[in-house]
Amino acid sequence: MKTIKVRKAIKIKGECIAPADKSVSQRAVMISSLANSPVRVDNFLDCDDCRRAINAFRAMGIKITLKKTAANTSILYVQGRGLKGLKKAKHALYIGNSGTTMRLIAGILAAQDFKSVLTADPSLSVRPMKRITGPLKAMGAQIKARIKAKQEYPPLVIFGKDLSAIKYSMPVKSAQVKSCVLLAAIFAKGTTRVKEQIKTRDHTERMLRLFKSGISVNGLSVKIKQVKELKSPVNFFIPGDISSAAFFIVGATLLSGSRLKVKKIGLNPTRIYLLKILKRMGAKIEILKKGSNLKSFEPYADIRVVSASLKSTTIKETEAAYCIDELPILCVAACFATGTTKILGASELRIKETDRIYSMVTNLGKMGADIKSEDNNLIITGTGGLHGAQVESFGDHRTAMSMIIAGLLASGETTVKNSSCINKSFPEFMKILKNITKLT
Ligand code: S3P
């Protein structure tokens, strides 16, 4: 229930390392646990959501250790026990607030020869699960969920079964759903084919390829045959999370006189739409080749951001899906852009950790922004400034961090209530922000 107070900053200057990617870190725990021998993961993200994934696999008999390095990063060691190595947990697996852990782990558990129970915190307990139970049931899974108005919600009781491959045409644009089906497909008899509407983040496909699963990708189609074993790559590195770096990138763009280098930031092509959109709005963001590794299994590089004036843009539905996690901070950017920015068809924002259309309209409205929602569209007209106010995270990490950046840009003082949720994805956020922000 932490309250964070921020005042207008002068500029952002210096350099920082983006925290490790949360999506990749969670997948690293799950896929390494199923590998045929130990895996070492460098630059693992130690945060609440990743701890939920670790605890779940520990409860199923996997030995997992986390070590801090002198550089304050974390190394994850996972003693994979093979595809048949998981044991029935002695208790329900508490997944807390982590939608990714819940939806991905369900795919794995659906194929085990034991029963599992997945429980969640109040926020995740009201997020829809039919999007995963539907395809899993089509593969032969037996899952009982809490049902309300024809939707399914946690807790999930999963009775492990022998699964069969499916041909699945995705009705939602969701990497979590795709990943859930692909992880179930590892165990399912036959060849599973998944077809997407747009290419959502492909971290599961990349990691399954790294573990020699025989997965193949052709445009929007992914194909995977039942896997005999997942071969440990021995070790791999997780780059920085662009969704976390996004807060600093927008802050540095909007505070005049800023100059920031963000090191080792993940530049997976399915995750870089924030940069594309900001550049279109006039942002000055440069990818620095030196010291980068754009060819790794998850490409990364250093980037430099210098302050710039922004103009409005229209983010269409497909593009909104590509940068769904960055839309809250893009709302903040739009408040300082000339003209009217439209974010269209962002219905998925309604079912994140909170309703992010509501949270951003309410909070930025309190700070004097010209922002409104029409159905699932956001319409924001830049007014050139915001004023400090008392705002709320609504228990949502990305709303909290977006509002802290808004507070650095606004006149007077901004109070962001209920901010401990930041630990979900970025426990070091305030520490890094203080290091790079010049207040006087
Ligand atoms: C994620 C996918 C996205 C994203 C979430 C992480 C993932 O969710 O919003 O923060 O790791 O696969 P959806 O699949 O629901 O779009």
Tab-separated table of C-alpha atoms and ligand atoms in Angstrom:
chain	number	residue	atom	x	y	z
A	1	MET	CA	0.000	0.000	0.000
A	2	LYS	CA	2.998	2.260	-0.577
A	3	THR	CA	2.336	5.887	-1.511
A	4	ILE	CA	4.913	7.537	-3.784
A	5	LYS	CA	5.213	11.312	-4.071
A	6	VAL	CA	6.961	12.912	-7.070
A	7	ARG	CA	7.635	16.500	-8.135
A	8	LYS	CA	8.415	18.016	-11.506
A	9	ALA	CA	11.890	17.001	-12.708
A	10	ILE	CA	14.380	19.040	-14.687
A	11	LYS	CA	15.643	16.284	-16.970
A	12	ILE	CA	16.688	12.638	-17.297
A	13	LYS	CA	20.375	12.104	-17.857
A	14	GLY	CA	22.891	9.267	-17.782
A	15	GLU	CA	22.539	5.586	-18.477
A	16	CYS	CA	20.735	2.579	-17.080
A	17	ILE	CA	20.330	-1.108	-17.764
A	18	ALA	CA	16.787	-2.166	-18.492
A	19	PRO	CA	15.563	-4.823	-16.038
A	20	ALA	CA	15.392	-8.304	-17.547
A	21	ASP	CA	12.386	-9.181	-19.669
A	22	LYS	CA	9.486	-10.511	-17.603
A	23	SER	CA	7.832	-12.528	-20.385
A	24	VAL	CA	11.115	-14.260	-21.252
A	25	SER	CA	12.012	-14.833	-17.572
A	26	GLN	CA	8.700	-16.571	-16.847
A	27	ARG	CA	9.088	-18.800	-19.903
A	28	ALA	CA	12.672	-19.567	-18.841
A	29	VAL	CA	11.432	-21.037	-15.536
A	30	MET	CA	8.784	-23.177	-17.214
A	31	ILE	CA	10.698	-24.482	-20.222
A	32	SER	CA	13.946	-25.054	-18.258
A	33	SER	CA	11.990	-27.107	-15.711
A	34	LEU	CA	11.018	-29.483	-18.527
A	35	ALA	CA	14.547	-29.710	-19.998
A	36	ASN	CA	16.603	-32.906	-19.936
A	37	SER	CA	19.459	-31.404	-17.856
A	38	PRO	CA	20.384	-28.267	-15.857
A	39	VAL	CA	20.011	-24.784	-17.304
A	40	ARG	CA	21.684	-21.550	-16.192
A	41	VAL	CA	19.858	-18.341	-17.086
A	42	ASP	CA	21.840	-15.105	-16.931
A	43	ASN	CA	20.066	-11.821	-16.239
A	44	PHE	CA	16.857	-13.340	-14.884
A	45	LEU	CA	14.180	-10.915	-13.617
A	46	ASP	CA	13.666	-11.277	-9.869
A	47	CYS	CA	10.173	-9.846	-9.362
A	48	ASP	CA	6.858	-10.939	-7.843
A	49	ASP	CA	5.457	-12.520	-11.025
A	50	CYS	CA	8.608	-14.530	-11.754
A	51	ARG	CA	8.725	-15.683	-8.112
A	52	ARG	CA	5.199	-17.106	-8.579
A	53	ALA	CA	6.438	-19.167	-11.522
A	54	ILE	CA	9.501	-20.338	-9.561
A	55	ASN	CA	7.426	-21.296	-6.519
A	56	ALA	CA	4.974	-23.275	-8.652
A	57	PHE	CA	7.720	-25.402	-10.226
A	58	ARG	CA	9.530	-25.825	-6.905
A	59	ALA	CA	6.249	-27.127	-5.483
A	60	MET	CA	6.263	-29.690	-8.312
A	61	GLY	CA	9.718	-30.975	-7.354
A	62	ILE	CA	12.044	-28.870	-9.522
A	63	LYS	CA	15.197	-27.589	-7.840
A	64	ILE	CA	15.528	-23.909	-8.678
A	65	THR	CA	18.025	-21.453	-7.200
A	66	LEU	CA	18.475	-17.725	-7.686
A	67	LYS	CA	21.790	-15.992	-7.112
A	68	LYS	CA	22.537	-12.264	-7.111
A	69	THR	CA	25.673	-11.141	-8.980
A	70	ALA	CA	28.009	-8.335	-7.931
A	71	ALA	CA	26.356	-6.224	-10.649
A	72	ASN	CA	23.000	-6.723	-8.878
A	73	THR	CA	21.532	-8.942	-11.611
A	74	SER	CA	20.174	-12.432	-10.931
A	75	ILE	CA	21.229	-15.825	-12.235
A	76	LEU	CA	18.630	-18.569	-12.283
A	77	TYR	CA	19.694	-22.213	-12.005
A	78	VAL	CA	17.054	-24.790	-12.921
A	79	GLN	CA	17.593	-28.539	-12.541
A	80	GLY	CA	15.297	-29.624	-15.360
A	81	ARG	CA	13.870	-33.120	-14.806
A	82	GLY	CA	12.656	-33.804	-18.334
A	83	LEU	CA	9.177	-33.802	-19.828
A	84	LYS	CA	7.892	-36.353	-17.318
A	85	GLY	CA	9.737	-34.981	-14.298
A	86	LEU	CA	7.056	-32.870	-12.599
A	87	LYS	CA	5.465	-34.223	-9.405
A	88	LYS	CA	2.003	-33.516	-8.025
A	89	ALA	CA	2.192	-30.503	-5.700
A	90	LYS	CA	1.160	-31.087	-2.084
A	91	HIS	CA	-0.982	-27.943	-2.094
A	92	ALA	CA	-2.713	-25.526	-4.472
A	93	LEU	CA	-0.313	-23.489	-6.599
A	94	TYR	CA	-0.828	-19.814	-5.706
A	95	ILE	CA	-0.150	-17.743	-8.816
A	96	GLY	CA	-0.846	-14.353	-7.219
A	97	ASN	CA	-1.287	-11.592	-9.795
A	98	SER	CA	0.571	-13.238	-12.691
A	99	GLY	CA	-1.670	-13.731	-15.725
A	100	THR	CA	1.225	-15.016	-17.833
A	101	THR	CA	2.187	-17.660	-15.277
A	102	MET	CA	-1.429	-18.798	-14.851
A	103	ARG	CA	-2.191	-19.059	-18.558
A	104	LEU	CA	1.097	-20.669	-19.620
A	105	ILE	CA	1.428	-23.138	-16.760
A	106	ALA	CA	-2.131	-24.356	-17.430
A	107	GLY	CA	-0.945	-25.686	-20.809
A	108	ILE	CA	1.779	-27.732	-19.139
A	109	LEU	CA	-0.394	-28.984	-16.277
A	110	ALA	CA	-3.201	-30.078	-18.607
A	111	ALA	CA	-0.877	-32.845	-19.867
A	112	GLN	CA	0.515	-34.163	-16.547
A	113	ASP	CA	-0.675	-37.398	-14.957
A	114	PHE	CA	-1.844	-35.628	-11.794
A	115	LYS	CA	-4.367	-33.061	-10.631
A	116	SER	CA	-3.338	-29.435	-9.992
A	117	VAL	CA	-5.159	-26.469	-8.492
A	118	LEU	CA	-4.238	-22.918	-9.524
A	119	THR	CA	-5.366	-20.069	-7.265
A	120	ALA	CA	-4.964	-16.327	-7.743
A	121	ASP	CA	-5.198	-12.943	-6.019
A	122	PRO	CA	-8.449	-10.917	-6.283
A	123	SER	CA	-7.342	-9.127	-9.494
A	124	LEU	CA	-6.286	-12.242	-11.427
A	125	SER	CA	-9.354	-14.085	-10.066
A	126	VAL	CA	-11.570	-11.868	-12.236
A	127	ARG	CA	-9.508	-12.152	-15.439
A	128	PRO	CA	-10.952	-14.401	-18.172
A	129	MET	CA	-9.613	-17.930	-18.592
A	130	LYS	CA	-12.001	-19.358	-21.203
A	131	ARG	CA	-9.540	-18.165	-23.831
A	132	ILE	CA	-7.168	-20.920	-22.631
A	133	THR	CA	-9.541	-23.534	-21.247
A	134	GLY	CA	-11.350	-23.557	-24.649
A	135	PRO	CA	-8.390	-24.733	-26.769
A	136	LEU	CA	-7.034	-26.947	-23.963
A	137	LYS	CA	-10.360	-28.757	-23.685
A	138	ALA	CA	-10.319	-29.195	-27.477
A	139	MET	CA	-6.988	-31.009	-26.965
A	140	GLY	CA	-8.624	-33.339	-24.431
A	141	ALA	CA	-7.921	-31.447	-21.190
A	142	GLN	CA	-10.231	-31.629	-18.213
A	143	ILE	CA	-10.415	-28.302	-16.369
A	144	LYS	CA	-12.894	-26.951	-13.840
A	145	ALA	CA	-13.053	-23.184	-13.398
A	146	ARG	CA	-15.248	-20.733	-11.502
A	147	ILE	CA	-18.014	-19.857	-13.938
A	148	LYS	CA	-19.839	-16.528	-14.023
A	149	ALA	CA	-22.016	-15.259	-16.882
A	150	LYS	CA	-20.611	-17.945	-19.228
A	151	GLN	CA	-16.983	-16.804	-18.644
A	152	GLU	CA	-14.432	-18.906	-16.743
A	153	TYR	CA	-12.205	-17.544	-13.971
A	154	PRO	CA	-9.609	-18.830	-11.491
A	155	PRO	CA	-9.308	-20.909	-9.428
A	156	LEU	CA	-8.635	-23.586	-12.033
A	157	VAL	CA	-8.683	-27.263	-11.167
A	158	ILE	CA	-6.756	-29.140	-13.841
A	159	PHE	CA	-7.046	-32.924	-14.104
A	160	GLY	CA	-4.043	-33.980	-16.202
A	161	LYS	CA	-4.928	-36.044	-19.305
A	162	ASP	CA	-3.332	-37.439	-22.465
A	163	LEU	CA	-3.708	-34.623	-24.968
A	164	SER	CA	-4.082	-34.691	-28.753
A	165	ALA	CA	-2.828	-32.093	-31.211
A	166	ILE	CA	-5.207	-29.463	-32.585
A	167	LYS	CA	-5.415	-27.018	-35.430
A	168	TYR	CA	-6.202	-23.751	-33.681
A	169	SER	CA	-7.127	-20.489	-35.318
A	170	MET	CA	-6.727	-17.865	-32.607
A	171	PRO	CA	-9.889	-15.819	-31.935
A	172	VAL	CA	-7.942	-13.392	-29.674
A	173	LYS	CA	-4.683	-11.565	-30.291
A	174	SER	CA	-2.838	-12.993	-27.315
A	175	ALA	CA	0.673	-14.352	-26.832
A	176	GLN	CA	-0.431	-15.920	-23.557
A	177	VAL	CA	-3.090	-18.008	-25.305
A	178	LYS	CA	-0.736	-18.975	-28.150
A	179	SER	CA	1.961	-19.944	-25.630
A	180	CYS	CA	-0.460	-21.981	-23.538
A	181	VAL	CA	-1.447	-24.043	-26.591
A	182	LEU	CA	2.193	-24.457	-27.710
A	183	LEU	CA	3.272	-25.656	-24.256
A	184	ALA	CA	0.410	-28.172	-24.196
A	185	ALA	CA	1.366	-29.205	-27.740
A	186	ILE	CA	4.805	-30.355	-26.544
A	187	PHE	CA	2.972	-33.233	-24.835
A	188	ALA	CA	0.091	-33.723	-27.299
A	189	LYS	CA	-0.042	-36.663	-29.697
A	190	GLY	CA	0.348	-35.465	-33.293
A	191	THR	CA	1.202	-32.083	-34.789
A	192	THR	CA	-0.393	-28.934	-33.400
A	193	ARG	CA	-0.899	-25.962	-35.686
A	194	VAL	CA	-1.689	-22.492	-34.365
A	195	LYS	CA	-2.676	-19.640	-36.646
A	196	GLU	CA	-2.620	-16.070	-35.335
A	197	GLN	CA	-4.431	-12.930	-36.536
A	198	ILE	CA	-1.280	-10.880	-35.941
A	199	LYS	CA	2.188	-11.977	-34.872
A	200	THR	CA	2.077	-11.517	-31.103
A	201	ARG	CA	5.265	-11.693	-29.021
A	202	ASP	CA	7.071	-14.873	-30.019
A	203	HIS	CA	9.209	-15.588	-26.943
A	204	THR	CA	7.771	-19.099	-26.492
A	205	GLU	CA	8.574	-20.057	-30.077
A	206	ARG	CA	12.120	-18.682	-29.784
A	207	MET	CA	12.768	-20.463	-26.506
A	208	LEU	CA	11.303	-23.755	-27.703
A	209	ARG	CA	13.632	-23.487	-30.720
A	210	LEU	CA	16.575	-22.836	-28.378
A	211	PHE	CA	15.659	-26.073	-26.553
A	212	LYS	CA	15.573	-27.973	-29.907
A	213	SER	CA	11.884	-28.785	-29.884
A	214	GLY	CA	11.482	-28.903	-33.678
A	215	ILE	CA	9.026	-25.974	-33.695
A	216	SER	CA	8.567	-24.216	-37.017
A	217	VAL	CA	7.122	-20.796	-37.784
A	218	ASN	CA	5.808	-19.614	-41.122
A	219	GLY	CA	4.360	-16.113	-41.017
A	220	LEU	CA	1.341	-16.251	-38.724
A	221	SER	CA	1.382	-20.067	-38.469
A	222	VAL	CA	3.268	-22.079	-35.881
A	223	LYS	CA	3.670	-25.857	-36.072
A	224	ILE	CA	4.958	-28.191	-33.382
A	225	LYS	CA	5.004	-31.983	-33.157
A	226	GLN	CA	4.865	-33.875	-29.853
A	227	VAL	CA	8.341	-33.455	-28.399
A	228	LYS	CA	10.515	-36.353	-27.198
A	229	GLU	CA	12.809	-34.192	-25.088
A	230	LEU	CA	13.779	-30.560	-24.596
A	231	LYS	CA	17.563	-30.297	-24.841
A	232	SER	CA	19.108	-27.872	-22.399
A	233	PRO	CA	21.108	-25.130	-24.133
A	234	VAL	CA	23.217	-25.157	-20.894
A	235	ASN	CA	22.949	-21.416	-20.497
A	236	PHE	CA	21.395	-18.349	-22.099
A	237	PHE	CA	20.995	-14.618	-21.499
A	238	ILE	CA	17.755	-12.661	-21.085
A	239	PRO	CA	17.839	-9.116	-22.469
A	240	GLY	CA	16.170	-6.070	-20.919
A	241	ASP	CA	12.421	-5.541	-20.951
A	242	ILE	CA	11.336	-2.866	-23.411
A	243	SER	CA	7.988	-2.616	-21.572
A	244	SER	CA	9.848	-1.545	-18.411
A	245	ALA	CA	12.371	0.667	-20.208
A	246	ALA	CA	9.371	2.356	-21.870
A	247	PHE	CA	8.793	4.526	-18.790
A	248	PHE	CA	12.306	5.984	-18.947
A	249	ILE	CA	12.207	6.316	-22.753
A	250	VAL	CA	9.018	8.396	-22.600
A	251	GLY	CA	10.294	10.421	-19.614
A	252	ALA	CA	13.568	11.238	-21.410
A	253	THR	CA	11.706	12.140	-24.592
A	254	LEU	CA	9.415	14.601	-22.825
A	255	LEU	CA	11.757	16.296	-20.345
A	256	SER	CA	13.691	18.826	-22.414
A	257	GLY	CA	17.471	18.626	-22.203
A	258	SER	CA	17.347	14.890	-21.465
A	259	ARG	CA	19.847	12.380	-22.819
A	260	LEU	CA	19.602	8.743	-21.754
A	261	LYS	CA	21.310	5.530	-22.773
A	262	VAL	CA	19.424	2.319	-22.014
A	263	LYS	CA	21.699	-0.698	-22.174
A	264	LYS	CA	20.949	-4.250	-23.304
A	265	ILE	CA	17.343	-3.624	-24.195
A	266	GLY	CA	15.446	-6.461	-25.887
A	267	LEU	CA	14.607	-5.612	-29.503
A	268	ASN	CA	12.615	-8.674	-30.496
A	269	PRO	CA	10.730	-7.482	-33.635
A	270	THR	CA	7.375	-8.360	-32.008
A	271	ARG	CA	8.080	-5.966	-29.119
A	272	ILE	CA	9.438	-2.783	-30.731
A	273	TYR	CA	6.218	-1.005	-31.689
A	274	LEU	CA	6.610	1.500	-28.848
A	275	LEU	CA	9.807	2.730	-30.522
A	276	LYS	CA	8.148	2.825	-33.961
A	277	ILE	CA	5.187	4.820	-32.651
A	278	LEU	CA	7.284	7.249	-30.607
A	279	LYS	CA	9.582	7.859	-33.588
A	280	ARG	CA	6.531	8.547	-35.755
A	281	MET	CA	5.472	11.102	-33.129
A	282	GLY	CA	8.872	12.796	-33.414
A	283	ALA	CA	10.940	11.050	-30.720
A	284	LYS	CA	14.701	10.860	-31.145
A	285	ILE	CA	15.665	7.271	-30.408
A	286	GLU	CA	18.811	5.754	-31.835
A	287	ILE	CA	19.812	2.094	-31.804
A	288	LEU	CA	23.505	1.909	-31.014
A	289	LYS	CA	25.156	-1.022	-32.735
A	290	LYS	CA	28.256	-0.957	-30.543
A	291	GLY	CA	28.204	-3.566	-27.812
A	292	SER	CA	24.940	-4.976	-29.077
A	293	ASN	CA	23.861	-8.418	-30.055
A	294	LEU	CA	21.100	-8.156	-32.584
A	295	LYS	CA	21.520	-11.771	-33.680
A	296	SER	CA	20.982	-13.577	-30.383
A	297	PHE	CA	17.996	-15.811	-29.692
A	298	GLU	CA	16.340	-12.721	-28.248
A	299	PRO	CA	18.019	-9.756	-29.993
A	300	TYR	CA	19.128	-6.774	-27.952
A	301	ALA	CA	21.117	-3.577	-28.224
A	302	ASP	CA	21.825	-0.322	-26.411
A	303	ILE	CA	19.633	2.630	-27.357
A	304	ARG	CA	20.009	6.376	-26.895
A	305	VAL	CA	17.074	8.723	-26.302
A	306	VAL	CA	17.321	12.503	-26.429
A	307	SER	CA	14.422	14.838	-25.699
A	308	ALA	CA	12.141	15.880	-28.553
A	309	SER	CA	8.807	17.561	-29.220
A	310	LEU	CA	6.038	15.127	-30.078
A	311	LYS	CA	3.088	15.354	-32.433
A	312	SER	CA	-0.090	13.295	-32.232
A	313	THR	CA	-0.683	9.989	-33.989
A	314	THR	CA	-3.357	7.361	-34.530
A	315	ILE	CA	-2.626	3.914	-33.150
A	316	LYS	CA	-4.887	1.477	-34.978
A	317	GLU	CA	-6.249	-1.716	-33.413
A	318	THR	CA	-3.532	-4.028	-34.803
A	319	GLU	CA	-0.754	-1.719	-33.686
A	320	ALA	CA	-2.379	-1.326	-30.258
A	321	ALA	CA	-2.214	-5.113	-29.873
A	322	TYR	CA	1.515	-5.061	-30.664
A	323	CYS	CA	2.267	-2.611	-27.860
A	324	ILE	CA	-0.568	-3.439	-25.471
A	325	ASP	CA	1.640	-3.121	-22.353
A	326	GLU	CA	3.031	0.247	-23.442
A	327	LEU	CA	-0.335	1.924	-24.079
A	328	PRO	CA	-0.607	3.444	-20.556
A	329	ILE	CA	2.729	5.272	-20.900
A	330	LEU	CA	1.827	6.216	-24.492
A	331	CYS	CA	-1.258	7.937	-23.009
A	332	VAL	CA	1.132	10.072	-20.942
A	333	ALA	CA	3.199	10.853	-24.053
A	334	ALA	CA	0.023	11.860	-25.927
A	335	CYS	CA	-0.803	14.472	-23.243
A	336	PHE	CA	2.350	16.342	-24.305
A	337	ALA	CA	2.011	15.879	-28.075
A	338	THR	CA	0.481	18.582	-30.271
A	339	GLY	CA	-2.889	17.556	-31.679
A	340	THR	CA	-5.196	14.641	-30.914
A	341	THR	CA	-3.855	11.121	-30.461
A	342	LYS	CA	-6.243	8.211	-30.932
A	343	ILE	CA	-5.681	4.711	-29.609
A	344	LEU	CA	-8.255	2.500	-31.323
A	345	GLY	CA	-9.717	-0.892	-30.477
A	346	ALA	CA	-7.856	-1.381	-27.202
A	347	SER	CA	-10.484	-3.678	-25.638
A	348	GLU	CA	-7.762	-5.948	-24.173
A	349	LEU	CA	-6.737	-3.033	-21.917
A	350	ARG	CA	-10.031	-3.533	-20.064
A	351	ILE	CA	-8.943	-6.974	-18.826
A	352	LYS	CA	-5.373	-6.371	-17.706
A	353	GLU	CA	-4.352	-6.150	-14.013
A	354	THR	CA	-6.961	-3.397	-13.901
A	355	ASP	CA	-9.135	-1.748	-16.554
A	356	ARG	CA	-6.334	0.408	-17.951
A	357	ILE	CA	-8.662	2.539	-20.079
A	358	TYR	CA	-10.512	3.525	-16.897
A	359	SER	CA	-7.337	3.916	-14.797
A	360	MET	CA	-5.580	6.188	-17.296
A	361	VAL	CA	-8.645	8.319	-18.121
A	362	THR	CA	-9.384	8.783	-14.405
A	363	ASN	CA	-5.814	9.534	-13.330
A	364	LEU	CA	-4.711	11.737	-16.216
A	365	GLY	CA	-8.077	13.530	-16.075
A	366	LYS	CA	-7.327	14.465	-12.451
A	367	MET	CA	-4.021	15.945	-13.621
A	368	GLY	CA	-5.775	18.215	-16.138
A	369	ALA	CA	-5.361	16.100	-19.284
A	370	ASP	CA	-7.847	16.246	-22.133
A	371	ILE	CA	-8.472	12.498	-22.293
A	372	LYS	CA	-11.630	10.489	-22.850
A	373	SER	CA	-12.677	7.009	-23.807
A	374	GLU	CA	-15.262	6.143	-26.431
A	375	ASP	CA	-16.051	2.445	-26.182
A	376	ASN	CA	-12.597	0.885	-26.305
A	377	ASN	CA	-10.884	3.834	-27.964
A	378	LEU	CA	-8.837	6.486	-26.172
A	379	ILE	CA	-8.848	10.062	-27.433
A	380	ILE	CA	-6.166	12.348	-26.011
A	381	THR	CA	-5.556	15.964	-27.011
A	382	GLY	CA	-2.227	17.398	-25.955
A	383	THR	CA	-2.528	20.400	-23.673
A	384	GLY	CA	1.210	20.895	-23.270
A	385	GLY	CA	1.154	20.317	-19.530
A	386	LEU	CA	-0.308	18.491	-16.540
A	387	HIS	CA	-0.683	19.539	-12.924
A	388	GLY	CA	0.088	17.424	-9.875
A	389	ALA	CA	-2.778	15.515	-8.239
A	390	GLN	CA	-3.497	12.557	-6.021
A	391	VAL	CA	-3.863	9.494	-8.243
A	392	GLU	CA	-4.265	5.725	-7.787
A	393	SER	CA	-2.485	2.673	-9.193
A	394	PHE	CA	-5.691	0.599	-9.011
A	395	GLY	CA	-3.292	-2.194	-8.012
A	396	ASP	CA	-1.766	-2.152	-11.502
A	397	HIS	CA	2.034	-1.870	-11.910
A	398	ARG	CA	1.976	-0.233	-15.336
A	399	THR	CA	-0.627	2.337	-14.281
A	400	ALA	CA	1.509	3.159	-11.209
A	401	MET	CA	4.757	3.609	-13.172
A	402	SER	CA	3.019	5.629	-15.912
A	403	MET	CA	1.605	7.984	-13.288
A	404	ILE	CA	4.993	8.412	-11.608
A	405	ILE	CA	6.436	9.516	-14.978
A	406	ALA	CA	3.406	11.809	-15.442
A	407	GLY	CA	4.248	13.257	-12.001
A	408	LEU	CA	7.821	14.053	-13.104
A	409	LEU	CA	6.396	16.028	-16.026
A	410	ALA	CA	3.583	17.815	-14.151
A	411	SER	CA	3.722	21.048	-12.179
A	412	GLY	CA	3.576	20.719	-8.390
A	413	GLU	CA	3.406	17.432	-6.533
A	414	THR	CA	1.818	14.142	-7.606
A	415	THR	CA	0.905	11.402	-5.145
A	416	VAL	CA	0.564	7.879	-6.516
A	417	LYS	CA	-1.299	5.738	-4.005
A	418	ASN	CA	-1.038	1.978	-3.664
A	419	SER	CA	2.249	1.661	-5.540
A	420	SER	CA	3.743	-1.529	-4.098
A	421	CYS	CA	2.313	-3.324	-7.157
A	422	ILE	CA	5.393	-2.035	-9.037
A	423	ASN	CA	7.221	-5.046	-7.561
A	424	LYS	CA	5.170	-7.238	-9.885
A	425	SER	CA	7.510	-6.449	-12.795
A	426	PHE	CA	10.100	-3.839	-11.800
A	427	PRO	CA	11.194	-3.787	-8.134
A	428	GLU	CA	14.172	-1.484	-8.932
A	429	PHE	CA	12.034	1.110	-10.745
A	430	MET	CA	12.251	3.923	-8.165
A	431	LYS	CA	15.945	3.311	-7.495
A	432	ILE	CA	16.883	3.561	-11.186
A	433	LEU	CA	14.541	6.511	-11.733
A	434	LYS	CA	16.178	8.425	-8.865
A	435	ASN	CA	19.630	7.715	-10.346
A	436	ILE	CA	18.820	9.137	-13.768
A	437	THR	CA	16.479	11.986	-12.827
A	438	LYS	CA	17.768	15.482	-12.133
A	439	LEU	CA	15.363	17.260	-9.822
A	440	THR	CA	17.122	20.616	-9.452
B	1	S3P	C1	2.326	-11.508	-22.251
B	1	S3P	C2	1.393	-11.261	-23.221
B	1	S3P	C3	0.490	-10.098	-23.194
B	1	S3P	C4	1.002	-9.017	-22.257
B	1	S3P	C5	1.448	-9.573	-20.931
B	1	S3P	C6	2.560	-10.586	-21.132
B	1	S3P	C7	3.162	-12.714	-22.367
B	1	S3P	O1	-0.781	-10.529	-22.724
B	1	S3P	O2	0.006	-8.043	-22.053
B	1	S3P	O3	1.920	-8.528	-20.100
B	1	S3P	O4	4.169	-12.824	-21.635
B	1	S3P	O5	2.831	-13.582	-23.185
B	1	S3P	P1	-1.906	-11.113	-23.745
B	1	S3P	O6	-1.417	-12.394	-24.272
B	1	S3P	O7	-3.121	-11.280	-22.880
B	1	S3P	O8	-2.070	-10.082	-24.806
